[in-house]
GROMACS .gro file of C-alpha atoms in nm:
model
  132
    1ARG     CA    1   1.826   2.477  -0.355
    2GLY     CA    2   1.929   2.726  -0.517
    3GLY     CA    3   1.581   2.892  -0.576
    4GLY     CA    4   1.549   2.854  -0.919
    5THR     CA    5   1.214   2.659  -1.078
    6ALA     CA    6   1.160   2.402  -1.293
    7ALA     CA    7   0.865   2.277  -1.543
    8VAL     CA    8   0.811   1.908  -1.453
    9GLY     CA    9   0.536   1.716  -1.625
   10ALA     CA   10   0.431   1.981  -1.845
   11ALA     CA   11   0.286   2.000  -2.211
   12GLY     CA   12   0.585   1.980  -2.367
   13ALA     CA   13   0.713   1.682  -2.209
   14SER     CA   14   0.716   1.316  -2.375
   15GLY     CA   15   0.773   0.967  -2.277
   16ASP     CA   16   0.778   0.901  -1.879
   17ALA     CA   17   0.746   1.272  -1.793
   18ARG     CA   18   0.424   1.310  -1.891
   19LEU     CA   19   0.182   1.388  -1.629
   20SER     CA   20  -0.148   1.293  -1.642
   21PHE     CA   21  -0.383   1.504  -1.365
   22PRO     CA   22  -0.115   1.517  -1.055
   23LYS     CA   23  -0.274   1.529  -0.752
   24ALA     CA   24  -0.003   1.551  -0.485
   25VAL     CA   25   0.358   1.625  -0.452
   26ALA     CA   26   0.594   1.549  -0.164
   27VAL     CA   27   0.974   1.634  -0.141
   28ASP     CA   28   1.270   1.489  -0.039
   29THR     CA   29   1.542   1.674   0.050
   30THR     CA   30   1.762   1.437   0.163
   31THR     CA   31   1.798   1.285  -0.209
   32ASP     CA   32   1.670   1.637  -0.367
   33THR     CA   33   1.403   1.411  -0.525
   34VAL     CA   34   1.032   1.513  -0.603
   35PHE     CA   35   0.778   1.268  -0.559
   36VAL     CA   36   0.405   1.309  -0.790
   37ALA     CA   37   0.069   1.070  -0.775
   38ASP     CA   38   0.017   1.092  -1.139
   39THR     CA   39  -0.325   0.988  -1.112
   40ASP     CA   40  -0.380   0.924  -1.485
   41HIS     CA   41  -0.175   0.682  -1.482
   42SER     CA   42  -0.134   0.512  -1.153
   43ARG     CA   43   0.241   0.601  -1.053
   44VAL     CA   44   0.446   0.831  -0.895
   45VAL     CA   45   0.703   0.954  -1.119
   46VAL     CA   46   1.032   1.160  -0.892
   47PHE     CA   47   1.202   1.461  -1.069
   48SER     CA   48   1.510   1.549  -0.967
   49LEU     CA   49   1.465   1.873  -0.690
   50LEU     CA   50   1.764   2.065  -0.861
   51ASP     CA   51   1.694   2.091  -1.280
   52GLY     CA   52   1.336   1.908  -1.285
   53THR     CA   53   1.452   1.621  -1.472
   54PHE     CA   54   1.314   1.277  -1.460
   55VAL     CA   55   1.486   1.048  -1.291
   56ARG     CA   56   1.222   0.752  -1.261
   57ALA     CA   57   0.867   0.611  -1.236
   58PHE     CA   58   0.655   0.295  -1.010
   59GLN     CA   59   0.299   0.159  -1.032
   60VAL     CA   60   0.050   0.116  -0.808
   61PRO     CA   61  -0.180  -0.054  -0.687
   62SER     CA   62  -0.459   0.203  -0.787
   63LYS     CA   63  -0.490   0.570  -0.914
   64PRO     CA   64  -0.233   0.807  -0.642
   65VAL     CA   65  -0.449   1.124  -0.483
   66GLY     CA   66  -0.219   1.182  -0.219
   67ILE     CA   67   0.206   1.142  -0.126
   68ALA     CA   68   0.424   1.167   0.125
   69VAL     CA   69   0.777   1.101   0.259
   70ASP     CA   70   0.891   1.048   0.596
   71CYS     CA   71   1.216   1.135   0.767
   72TYR     CA   72   1.301   0.729   0.623
   73GLY     CA   73   1.303   0.825   0.309
   74ARG     CA   74   0.990   0.558   0.275
   75VAL     CA   75   0.720   0.700   0.065
   76LEU     CA   76   0.348   0.709   0.141
   77VAL     CA   77   0.116   0.661  -0.131
   78ALA     CA   78  -0.294   0.697  -0.068
   79GLY     CA   79  -0.475   0.561  -0.345
   80ALA     CA   80  -0.703   0.346  -0.281
   81ARG     CA   81  -0.556   0.235   0.017
   82LEU     CA   82  -0.318   0.388   0.178
   83TYR     CA   83   0.059   0.203   0.078
   84CYS     CA   84   0.415   0.183   0.189
   85CYS     CA   85   0.755   0.125  -0.050
   86ASP     CA   86   1.120   0.263  -0.064
   87GLN     CA   87   1.189   0.536  -0.264
   88ARG     CA   88   1.209   0.295  -0.629
   89GLY     CA   89   0.880   0.132  -0.528
   90GLU     CA   90   1.006  -0.169  -0.474
   91GLN     CA   91   0.881  -0.387  -0.130
   92LEU     CA   92   0.524  -0.205  -0.228
   93ALA     CA   93   0.302  -0.308   0.105
   94ALA     CA   94  -0.033  -0.142   0.201
   95ILE     CA   95  -0.116  -0.030   0.545
   96ASP     CA   96  -0.371  -0.230   0.676
   97HIS     CA   97  -0.502  -0.107   0.992
   98VAL     CA   98  -0.593   0.227   0.745
   99THR     CA   99  -0.915   0.027   0.669
  100VAL     CA  100  -1.069   0.393   0.464
  101GLU     CA  101  -0.987   0.475   0.136
  102PRO     CA  102  -0.735   0.787   0.161
  103ALA     CA  103  -0.754   1.149   0.041
  104ALA     CA  104  -0.446   1.299   0.197
  105VAL     CA  105  -0.133   1.176   0.354
  106ALA     CA  106   0.130   1.362   0.565
  107VAL     CA  107   0.399   1.265   0.784
  108ASP     CA  108   0.525   1.479   1.074
  109SER     CA  109   0.950   1.536   1.060
  110THR     CA  110   0.983   1.262   1.320
  111SER     CA  111   0.830   0.973   1.119
  112GLN     CA  112   0.620   0.919   1.484
  113HIS     CA  113   0.279   0.989   1.348
  114LEU     CA  114   0.061   0.984   0.999
  115ALA     CA  115  -0.228   1.230   0.925
  116VAL     CA  116  -0.437   1.064   0.662
  117VAL     CA  117  -0.791   1.239   0.544
  118THR     CA  118  -1.096   1.025   0.446
  119LEU     CA  119  -1.327   1.159   0.264
  120ASP     CA  120  -1.594   0.945   0.409
  121GLY     CA  121  -1.954   1.104   0.168
  122PHE     CA  122  -2.019   1.304   0.482
  123GLY     CA  123  -1.637   1.518   0.546
  124PHE     CA  124  -1.318   1.447   0.648
  125GLU     CA  125  -1.182   1.315   0.914
  126GLU     CA  126  -0.854   1.233   1.049
  127SER     CA  127  -0.703   0.977   1.195
  128HIS     CA  128  -0.347   0.981   1.322
  129ILE     CA  129  -0.166   0.679   1.308
  130LEU     CA  130   0.253   0.591   1.524
  131ILE     CA  131   0.451   0.455   1.221
  132THR     CA  132   0.702   0.188   1.295
   0.00000   0.00000   0.00000
């Protein structure tokens, strides 16, 4: 919030803070946290938005390639399926009406619409789904 930058998961990082092939990032300004899809470790890593320090990490069922945070603080993770969980990685559940493998995910500021981009081998396809 102060206008600075912080390197997270960099080459000098160790332990849980070390990232391997991060593919996506989402920011939650209400909790001052940054969520990183740590693809090779099949997890989401959470850092402080204020100073870049490691906060926590949680495993997801498949290699994450996209991530978003909605206005209720739910974390949406795109991997082999689209998953939704709380900010601690608990209550993880697949969103069953997304039946194709997602490549990216985004949600609007009111959490009314979810955009899922899939790679079907021929190009990208976008669908909008109501989140309840």
